[in-house]
């Protein structure tokens, strides 16, 4: 701002006239100046929008909670439109007492509030063979982090009474995709949640309204939306989503299966290709997200020279198990090229691998479970590009 900045010296319209009154937007919407902060898809990625994905604008967000309207969407058969009064949740199979719950029934069980990330197993899948998509929204945006309110799955299974040979739970969705996944009983009884609220309000239709399953730390595909049935069985069901899809083809032709846990991962959200440095050299806030399906993030290291030297970043905000963590590194940018990287370490001692280490272990045929270190090339003019270092 110069000496005669009209924004300082002159009265502005918003200062002169009354603004909109209460009830101008009974359900609030973001400022019109934030209209560019939206979920985006990649048109060439899928043949139709009903079986497709859009991405969370991670580059434009801060803190650890994803606003509901910006949580990425992944549907295999479009968004089911279900009136809560018409929704039922059935428990059948190896139980003492098969049960059917209405939404009203579910509201009478003791409930819990928990913050979890959800990451699609295919997040970063396009980056296996080389740097491809130019923006963390696209490379890492199949993740969101929400506070869910719901009833522990264990409570509902206990109500039905699991028979001694009940070792697996099949979760089934009510959408046109009829998504089904087998979940081992140990996990079902540990921390799974049958949720009806997200960040305090009802689940959004895109996120499974009126009911979804949360399978904390495990791949997003298991978090069945529009949850309508839980079957208890003695072995996995070998559904499409655990045979043809969501398996990891290795270099030797064998495939890893039932790779549930999302391993530690992180990404610098700013600066990033969609968030270039606009202010020139001097103080620069490097900001990013880290998460692990194993538990809490213990440490995040940031490198500005492509992984030669590392500095421990500052984790700020709550550190919940199996939730996003926000980190910052406040640096004095000298205006030179940077090769920005971050690497997460979780409380169980698991580190994020380099891209080359991941490929050495898992080959180049995979789509799912790419948790490798991301590199952003920051140029002298402040623009940023998705690159790889060898
Ligand atoms: N549940 C049903 N019923 N149908 C679906 O298509 N997609 C799954 C999972 N649950 C899906 C589903 C996949 S692959 C992911 S990654 C997550 O939901 C995405 O959740 P979100 O749309 O809330 O981001
Ligand atoms: Co998915």
Short mmCIF file of C-alpha atoms and ligand atoms in Angstrom, two decimals:
data_model
loop_
_atom_site.label_atom_id
_atom_site.label_comp_id
_atom_site.label_asym_id
_atom_site.label_seq_id
_atom_site.Cartn_x
_atom_site.Cartn_y
_atom_site.Cartn_z
CA UNK A 1 0.00 0.00 0.00
CA UNK A 2 1.34 3.39 -1.01
CA UNK A 3 1.10 6.72 0.82
CA UNK A 4 -2.33 7.54 -0.56
CA UNK A 5 -4.04 4.17 -0.45
CA UNK A 6 -7.74 4.87 -1.20
CA UNK A 7 -8.63 1.83 0.88
CA UNK A 8 -7.36 3.85 3.83
CA UNK A 9 -8.20 7.42 2.80
CA UNK A 10 -11.68 6.93 1.32
CA UNK A 11 -14.89 5.60 2.80
CA UNK A 12 -15.83 2.33 1.14
CA UNK A 13 -19.31 1.12 0.18
CA UNK A 14 -19.35 -1.53 2.88
CA UNK A 15 -18.63 1.20 5.38
CA UNK A 16 -21.23 3.59 4.00
CA UNK A 17 -24.29 1.35 3.44
CA UNK A 18 -26.07 -1.20 5.55
CA UNK A 19 -25.21 -4.79 4.85
CA UNK A 20 -27.53 -7.76 4.42
CA UNK A 21 -29.73 -8.55 7.40
CA UNK A 22 -30.08 -11.74 9.35
CA UNK A 23 -31.82 -14.51 7.40
CA UNK A 24 -30.30 -13.38 4.09
CA UNK A 25 -28.92 -16.93 4.06
CA UNK A 26 -30.81 -19.14 6.55
CA UNK A 27 -28.24 -21.85 5.90
CA UNK A 28 -24.99 -19.93 5.64
CA UNK A 29 -22.76 -20.04 2.59
CA UNK A 30 -19.11 -18.97 2.20
CA UNK A 31 -18.18 -15.46 1.09
CA UNK A 32 -18.59 -14.87 -2.65
CA UNK A 33 -14.88 -13.98 -2.63
CA UNK A 34 -14.11 -17.63 -1.85
CA UNK A 35 -16.00 -18.98 -4.87
CA UNK A 36 -12.82 -20.54 -6.28
CA UNK A 37 -12.46 -22.81 -3.23
CA UNK A 38 -14.48 -25.80 -4.43
CA UNK A 39 -14.23 -29.52 -4.95
CA UNK A 40 -12.95 -30.23 -8.44
CA UNK A 41 -12.85 -33.33 -10.61
CA UNK A 42 -10.52 -34.45 -13.39
CA UNK A 43 -12.78 -35.05 -16.37
CA UNK A 44 -10.62 -37.58 -18.21
CA UNK A 45 -10.25 -39.77 -15.13
CA UNK A 46 -13.63 -41.52 -15.26
CA UNK A 47 -16.26 -42.25 -17.90
CA UNK A 48 -19.22 -40.92 -15.89
CA UNK A 49 -19.78 -38.60 -12.94
CA UNK A 50 -21.87 -41.19 -11.05
CA UNK A 51 -18.91 -43.54 -10.69
CA UNK A 52 -16.25 -40.95 -10.11
CA UNK A 53 -14.42 -38.76 -7.65
CA UNK A 54 -13.87 -35.10 -6.91
CA UNK A 55 -11.13 -33.69 -4.73
CA UNK A 56 -10.89 -31.68 -1.50
CA UNK A 57 -9.26 -28.25 -2.11
CA UNK A 58 -6.53 -28.96 0.47
CA UNK A 59 -4.39 -26.07 -0.77
CA UNK A 60 -6.96 -23.49 0.35
CA UNK A 61 -7.78 -24.95 3.78
CA UNK A 62 -6.15 -24.67 7.19
CA UNK A 63 -6.44 -26.39 10.55
CA UNK A 64 -7.45 -30.04 10.60
CA UNK A 65 -11.23 -30.10 10.05
CA UNK A 66 -12.59 -30.29 6.49
CA UNK A 67 -15.71 -28.16 5.98
CA UNK A 68 -18.61 -30.44 5.07
CA UNK A 69 -19.27 -28.87 1.68
CA UNK A 70 -15.63 -29.41 0.67
CA UNK A 71 -15.18 -33.07 1.66
CA UNK A 72 -14.15 -34.98 -1.46
CA UNK A 73 -16.78 -37.33 -2.87
CA UNK A 74 -16.27 -40.82 -4.18
CA UNK A 75 -19.32 -42.68 -5.43
CA UNK A 76 -19.58 -45.88 -7.40
CA UNK A 77 -23.27 -45.41 -8.23
CA UNK A 78 -24.13 -41.77 -7.61
CA UNK A 79 -25.56 -40.15 -4.47
CA UNK A 80 -28.52 -42.07 -2.99
CA UNK A 81 -31.41 -39.83 -1.92
CA UNK A 82 -32.88 -41.43 1.20
CA UNK A 83 -35.49 -39.99 3.57
CA UNK A 84 -34.42 -40.87 7.11
CA UNK A 85 -37.90 -42.20 7.89
CA UNK A 86 -37.43 -44.74 5.07
CA UNK A 87 -33.97 -45.84 6.15
CA UNK A 88 -33.38 -49.15 7.93
CA UNK A 89 -30.24 -50.80 9.30
CA UNK A 90 -30.42 -54.58 9.48
CA UNK A 91 -28.09 -56.91 11.39
CA UNK A 92 -28.26 -60.56 10.33
CA UNK A 93 -26.10 -63.67 9.94
CA UNK A 94 -24.31 -65.32 12.85
CA UNK A 95 -26.16 -63.44 15.59
CA UNK A 96 -28.45 -64.59 18.39
CA UNK A 97 -31.14 -62.10 17.42
CA UNK A 98 -31.36 -60.54 13.93
CA UNK A 99 -32.36 -56.89 14.28
CA UNK A 100 -33.70 -54.02 12.20
CA UNK A 101 -33.14 -50.45 13.41
CA UNK A 102 -34.90 -47.30 12.29
CA UNK A 103 -33.00 -44.01 12.52
CA UNK A 104 -35.16 -43.19 15.56
CA UNK A 105 -34.02 -46.44 17.22
CA UNK A 106 -30.37 -45.55 16.61
CA UNK A 107 -30.82 -42.15 18.28
CA UNK A 108 -31.57 -43.91 21.59
CA UNK A 109 -28.19 -45.62 21.93
CA UNK A 110 -25.36 -43.86 23.81
CA UNK A 111 -23.35 -41.92 21.24
CA UNK A 112 -19.77 -40.71 20.86
CA UNK A 113 -17.93 -37.90 19.06
CA UNK A 114 -14.66 -38.68 17.31
CA UNK A 115 -12.42 -36.93 14.78
CA UNK A 116 -11.07 -39.11 11.98
CA UNK A 117 -9.50 -38.73 8.56
CA UNK A 118 -10.93 -40.73 5.66
CA UNK A 119 -8.53 -41.40 2.80
CA UNK A 120 -9.47 -43.23 -0.39
CA UNK A 121 -7.00 -46.05 -1.08
CA UNK A 122 -6.60 -44.53 -4.57
CA UNK A 123 -5.41 -41.16 -3.24
CA UNK A 124 -2.15 -40.27 -5.08
CA UNK A 125 -2.72 -43.33 -7.28
CA UNK A 126 -2.08 -41.34 -10.46
CA UNK A 127 1.42 -40.46 -9.20
CA UNK A 128 2.88 -43.99 -9.05
CA UNK A 129 4.86 -43.86 -12.28
CA UNK A 130 5.78 -40.20 -12.22
CA UNK A 131 4.68 -36.71 -11.22
CA UNK A 132 1.41 -36.09 -13.02
CA UNK A 133 -1.25 -33.80 -11.58
CA UNK A 134 -0.36 -30.21 -10.79
CA UNK A 135 -1.85 -29.46 -7.40
CA UNK A 136 -2.23 -31.08 -3.99
CA UNK A 137 -5.99 -30.93 -4.51
CA UNK A 138 -5.52 -33.57 -7.23
CA UNK A 139 -2.48 -35.46 -5.94
CA UNK A 140 -3.68 -35.70 -2.30
CA UNK A 141 -7.28 -34.43 -2.21
CA UNK A 142 -8.99 -37.78 -1.68
CA UNK A 143 -8.80 -37.21 2.04
CA UNK A 144 -11.00 -35.37 4.53
CA UNK A 145 -11.14 -35.06 8.30
CA UNK A 146 -14.41 -34.73 10.17
CA UNK A 147 -15.81 -34.97 13.69
CA UNK A 148 -18.39 -37.75 13.54
CA UNK A 149 -21.22 -38.38 15.97
CA UNK A 150 -22.52 -41.90 16.10
CA UNK A 151 -23.03 -45.18 17.93
CA UNK A 152 -20.07 -47.56 18.30
CA UNK A 153 -20.54 -50.53 15.98
CA UNK A 154 -19.77 -52.74 18.98
CA UNK A 155 -22.87 -51.49 20.79
CA UNK A 156 -25.15 -52.56 17.92
CA UNK A 157 -23.41 -55.91 17.40
CA UNK A 158 -23.64 -56.63 21.13
CA UNK A 159 -27.35 -55.84 20.99
CA UNK A 160 -27.76 -58.56 18.33
CA UNK A 161 -25.37 -60.93 20.12
CA UNK A 162 -22.45 -62.25 18.05
CA UNK A 163 -22.27 -66.04 17.85
CA UNK A 164 -18.89 -67.55 18.81
CA UNK A 165 -18.08 -68.38 15.17
CA UNK A 166 -18.83 -64.79 14.08
CA UNK A 167 -15.42 -63.55 12.89
CA UNK A 168 -16.26 -61.06 10.11
CA UNK A 169 -18.81 -58.33 9.45
CA UNK A 170 -20.11 -57.49 5.98
CA UNK A 171 -21.13 -53.84 5.62
CA UNK A 172 -23.56 -53.07 2.78
CA UNK A 173 -24.68 -49.75 1.30
CA UNK A 174 -28.20 -48.87 0.11
CA UNK A 175 -27.00 -46.95 -2.96
CA UNK A 176 -27.20 -48.16 -6.57
CA UNK A 177 -23.64 -49.50 -6.19
CA UNK A 178 -24.69 -51.65 -3.24
CA UNK A 179 -21.12 -51.34 -1.95
CA UNK A 180 -20.06 -54.24 0.28
CA UNK A 181 -16.88 -54.85 2.28
CA UNK A 182 -15.78 -57.53 4.75
CA UNK A 183 -14.42 -56.21 8.04
CA UNK A 184 -12.64 -58.45 10.57
CA UNK A 185 -14.52 -58.70 13.87
CA UNK A 186 -11.54 -57.43 15.86
CA UNK A 187 -11.72 -54.09 14.03
CA UNK A 188 -15.53 -54.00 14.13
CA UNK A 189 -15.44 -54.29 17.93
CA UNK A 190 -12.50 -51.91 18.34
CA UNK A 191 -13.19 -48.38 17.04
CA UNK A 192 -15.77 -48.55 14.21
CA UNK A 193 -18.60 -46.05 14.46
CA UNK A 194 -22.06 -45.98 12.87
CA UNK A 195 -22.32 -42.24 12.26
CA UNK A 196 -25.23 -39.91 11.53
CA UNK A 197 -23.64 -36.51 12.09
CA UNK A 198 -20.53 -34.83 10.63
CA UNK A 199 -19.06 -31.69 12.18
CA UNK A 200 -22.23 -31.34 14.21
CA UNK A 201 -24.79 -31.38 11.40
CA UNK A 202 -26.49 -34.29 9.64
CA UNK A 203 -24.26 -36.20 7.23
CA UNK A 204 -24.31 -34.59 3.81
CA UNK A 205 -26.08 -36.67 1.10
CA UNK A 206 -22.68 -37.10 -0.62
CA UNK A 207 -21.22 -38.54 2.56
CA UNK A 208 -23.92 -41.20 3.08
CA UNK A 209 -26.96 -39.47 4.58
CA UNK A 210 -28.56 -40.63 6.76
CA UNK A 211 -26.05 -43.26 7.99
CA UNK A 212 -22.45 -44.23 7.28
CA UNK A 213 -19.87 -46.56 8.73
CA UNK A 214 -16.56 -45.15 9.99
CA UNK A 215 -13.61 -47.57 9.91
CA UNK A 216 -10.89 -45.34 11.43
CA UNK A 217 -7.46 -45.43 9.82
CA UNK A 218 -8.54 -47.94 7.16
CA UNK A 219 -9.03 -47.34 3.45
CA UNK A 220 -12.00 -45.17 2.51
CA UNK A 221 -13.66 -47.91 0.51
CA UNK A 222 -14.58 -49.70 3.76
CA UNK A 223 -16.43 -46.66 5.13
CA UNK A 224 -19.73 -47.79 3.61
CA UNK A 225 -22.11 -44.89 2.99
CA UNK A 226 -25.92 -45.16 3.14
CA UNK A 227 -25.25 -48.12 5.47
CA UNK A 228 -28.22 -50.49 5.42
CA UNK A 229 -27.00 -53.93 6.45
CA UNK A 230 -24.40 -55.63 8.64
CA UNK A 231 -24.04 -59.36 8.26
CA UNK A 232 -21.96 -61.41 10.69
CA UNK A 233 -20.11 -64.34 9.13
CA UNK A 234 -17.24 -66.74 9.78
CA UNK A 235 -15.05 -65.72 6.80
CA UNK A 236 -14.64 -62.81 4.39
CA UNK A 237 -17.14 -62.60 1.52
CA UNK A 238 -14.61 -62.04 -1.30
CA UNK A 239 -16.64 -59.18 -2.74
CA UNK A 240 -15.68 -57.27 -5.88
CA UNK A 241 -14.19 -54.51 -3.73
CA UNK A 242 -11.70 -56.94 -2.14
CA UNK A 243 -10.79 -59.10 -5.15
CA UNK A 244 -11.00 -57.26 -8.48
CA UNK A 245 -10.60 -53.84 -6.85
CA UNK A 246 -8.62 -52.61 -3.83
CA UNK A 247 -5.81 -55.15 -4.24
CA UNK A 248 -2.21 -54.17 -5.00
CA UNK A 249 -0.51 -55.90 -7.94
CA UNK A 250 3.19 -56.41 -7.22
CA UNK A 251 6.07 -56.65 -9.72
CA UNK A 252 6.15 -60.46 -9.44
CA UNK A 253 2.52 -60.75 -10.57
CA UNK A 254 1.18 -61.53 -7.10
CA UNK A 255 -1.25 -59.17 -5.45
CA UNK A 256 -1.46 -57.94 -1.89
CA UNK A 257 -4.99 -58.28 -0.52
CA UNK A 258 -6.86 -56.87 2.47
CA UNK A 259 -4.41 -53.99 2.76
CA UNK A 260 -6.62 -52.02 5.07
CA UNK A 261 -4.46 -49.58 7.00
CA UNK A 262 -3.58 -46.22 5.45
CA UNK A 263 0.12 -45.78 6.18
CA UNK A 264 1.70 -42.50 7.39
CA UNK A 265 1.56 -39.75 4.81
CA UNK A 266 1.92 -36.00 4.53
CA UNK A 267 1.81 -33.23 1.95
CA UNK A 268 2.72 -29.57 1.89
CA UNK A 269 -0.49 -27.75 1.02
CA UNK A 270 1.07 -24.28 0.72
CA UNK A 271 3.10 -23.34 -1.17
CA UNK A 272 1.93 -25.81 -3.82
CA UNK A 273 1.06 -25.57 -7.53
CA UNK A 274 -2.36 -24.02 -6.81
CA UNK A 275 -0.87 -21.86 -4.05
CA UNK A 276 2.18 -20.10 -5.53
CA UNK A 277 4.20 -17.62 -3.44
CA UNK A 278 2.83 -14.21 -4.34
CA UNK A 279 4.77 -12.10 -1.84
CA UNK A 280 8.40 -12.40 -2.89
CA UNK A 281 11.26 -13.21 -0.54
CA UNK A 282 11.13 -12.91 3.23
CA UNK A 283 8.89 -14.58 5.79
CA UNK A 284 7.13 -17.62 4.32
CA UNK A 285 4.65 -19.94 6.04
CA UNK A 286 5.11 -23.47 4.78
CA UNK A 287 2.01 -25.41 5.78
CA UNK A 288 0.82 -28.96 5.37
CA UNK A 289 -1.10 -31.98 6.57
CA UNK A 290 0.07 -35.30 8.00
CA UNK A 291 -1.87 -38.40 8.96
CA UNK A 292 -1.51 -42.09 9.78
CA UNK A 293 -4.00 -44.93 10.00
CA UNK A 294 -1.90 -46.36 12.83
CA UNK A 295 -2.55 -43.56 15.31
CA UNK A 296 -1.10 -40.13 16.06
CA UNK A 297 1.56 -38.30 14.09
CA UNK A 298 4.64 -37.93 16.22
CA UNK A 299 6.78 -35.73 14.01
CA UNK A 300 6.84 -34.11 10.60
CA UNK A 301 10.12 -33.17 8.91
CA UNK A 302 10.33 -30.65 6.08
CA UNK A 303 13.11 -30.36 3.52
CA UNK A 304 13.65 -27.40 1.21
CA UNK A 305 16.46 -29.11 -0.75
CA UNK A 306 14.81 -32.27 -2.07
CA UNK A 307 15.46 -34.45 0.97
CA UNK A 308 19.15 -33.74 1.70
CA UNK A 309 18.50 -31.84 4.93
CA UNK A 310 15.46 -32.02 7.18
CA UNK A 311 14.01 -29.65 9.77
CA UNK A 312 11.34 -30.66 12.26
CA UNK A 313 8.11 -28.81 11.58
CA UNK A 314 5.74 -27.43 14.22
CA UNK A 315 2.54 -29.44 14.66
CA UNK A 316 -0.24 -27.08 15.72
CA UNK A 317 -3.78 -27.80 16.83
CA UNK A 318 -5.22 -30.99 18.30
CA UNK A 319 -3.40 -34.28 17.75
CA UNK A 320 -6.10 -36.95 17.53
CA UNK A 321 -5.40 -40.58 16.70
CA UNK A 322 -6.22 -41.39 13.05
CA UNK A 323 -6.96 -37.75 12.26
CA UNK A 324 -5.27 -35.09 10.14
CA UNK A 325 -2.50 -33.13 11.84
CA UNK A 326 -1.58 -29.58 10.76
CA UNK A 327 2.09 -28.64 10.56
CA UNK A 328 3.95 -25.42 9.83
CA UNK A 329 7.52 -24.45 9.10
CA UNK A 330 8.07 -20.69 9.26
CA UNK A 331 11.06 -19.80 7.12
CA UNK A 332 12.81 -16.77 5.67
CA UNK A 333 12.71 -17.42 1.92
CA UNK A 334 15.79 -16.07 0.13
CA UNK A 335 13.98 -16.15 -3.22
CA UNK A 336 15.89 -19.11 -4.61
CA UNK A 337 14.59 -22.41 -6.02
CA UNK A 338 13.28 -24.88 -3.47
CA UNK A 339 12.56 -28.61 -3.65
CA UNK A 340 9.97 -28.82 -0.90
CA UNK A 341 9.21 -32.14 0.77
CA UNK A 342 7.57 -33.33 3.97
CA UNK A 343 7.76 -36.70 5.67
CA UNK A 344 5.58 -37.97 8.49
CA UNK A 345 6.56 -40.22 11.37
CA UNK A 346 3.77 -41.84 13.39
CA UNK A 347 3.71 -42.84 17.05
CA UNK A 348 4.49 -46.45 16.15
CA UNK A 349 7.73 -45.48 14.39
CA UNK A 350 6.49 -45.80 10.81
CA UNK A 351 7.95 -43.32 8.31
CA UNK A 352 6.75 -42.19 4.93
CA UNK A 353 8.96 -43.73 2.20
CA UNK A 354 10.52 -41.94 -0.76
CA UNK A 355 8.90 -42.65 -4.12
CA UNK A 356 11.84 -44.81 -5.16
CA UNK A 357 11.75 -46.83 -1.95
CA UNK A 358 8.02 -47.44 -2.43
CA UNK A 359 8.52 -48.56 -6.04
CA UNK A 360 11.39 -50.87 -5.04
CA UNK A 361 9.07 -52.56 -2.56
CA UNK A 362 5.80 -52.56 -4.45
CA UNK A 363 6.64 -52.28 -8.16
CA UNK A 364 4.92 -49.88 -10.56
CA UNK A 365 1.62 -51.65 -11.24
CA UNK A 366 -0.15 -50.36 -8.16
CA UNK A 367 -2.80 -47.69 -7.86
CA UNK A 368 -3.67 -47.94 -4.20
CA UNK A 369 -1.72 -47.07 -1.06
CA UNK A 370 0.80 -44.60 -2.44
CA UNK A 371 2.01 -42.86 0.73
CA UNK A 372 5.35 -41.73 -0.68
CA UNK A 373 7.02 -38.35 -0.19
CA UNK A 374 5.74 -35.57 -2.47
CA UNK A 375 8.12 -33.00 -4.00
CA UNK A 376 7.12 -29.47 -5.04
CA UNK A 377 9.56 -27.41 -7.09
CA UNK A 378 9.26 -23.78 -5.99
CA UNK A 379 10.77 -21.47 -8.59
CA UNK A 380 12.31 -18.04 -8.16
CA UNK A 381 9.14 -16.36 -9.42
CA UNK A 382 7.14 -18.19 -6.73
CA UNK A 383 5.33 -20.60 -9.06
CA UNK A 384 5.27 -24.22 -7.97
CA UNK A 385 5.34 -27.48 -9.93
CA UNK A 386 4.81 -31.17 -9.14
CA UNK A 387 8.17 -32.94 -9.71
CA UNK A 388 10.14 -36.00 -8.66
CA UNK A 389 13.68 -36.17 -7.35
CA UNK A 390 15.80 -39.28 -7.81
N1 LIG B 1 -20.22 -46.50 0.14
C1 LIG B 1 -21.17 -46.73 -0.77
N2 LIG B 1 -22.36 -47.22 -0.34
N3 LIG B 1 -20.99 -46.46 -2.08
C2 LIG B 1 -19.79 -45.97 -2.55
O1 LIG B 1 -19.64 -45.73 -3.75
N4 LIG B 1 -17.47 -45.30 -1.97
C3 LIG B 1 -16.39 -45.67 -1.04
C4 LIG B 1 -16.76 -45.32 0.40
N5 LIG B 1 -18.08 -45.78 0.71
C5 LIG B 1 -18.73 -45.74 -1.61
C6 LIG B 1 -19.01 -46.00 -0.24
C7 LIG B 1 -15.09 -45.06 -1.34
S1 LIG B 1 -14.15 -45.80 -2.55
C8 LIG B 1 -14.58 -44.05 -0.58
S2 LIG B 1 -13.01 -43.48 -0.82
C9 LIG B 1 -15.40 -43.37 0.45
O2 LIG B 1 -16.71 -43.93 0.57
C10 LIG B 1 -15.51 -41.90 0.09
O3 LIG B 1 -16.20 -41.21 1.07
P1 LIG B 1 -16.66 -39.70 0.81
O4 LIG B 1 -17.50 -39.68 -0.43
O5 LIG B 1 -17.36 -39.28 2.06
O6 LIG B 1 -15.41 -38.91 0.60
CO1 LIG B 2 -12.17 -44.87 -2.36
#
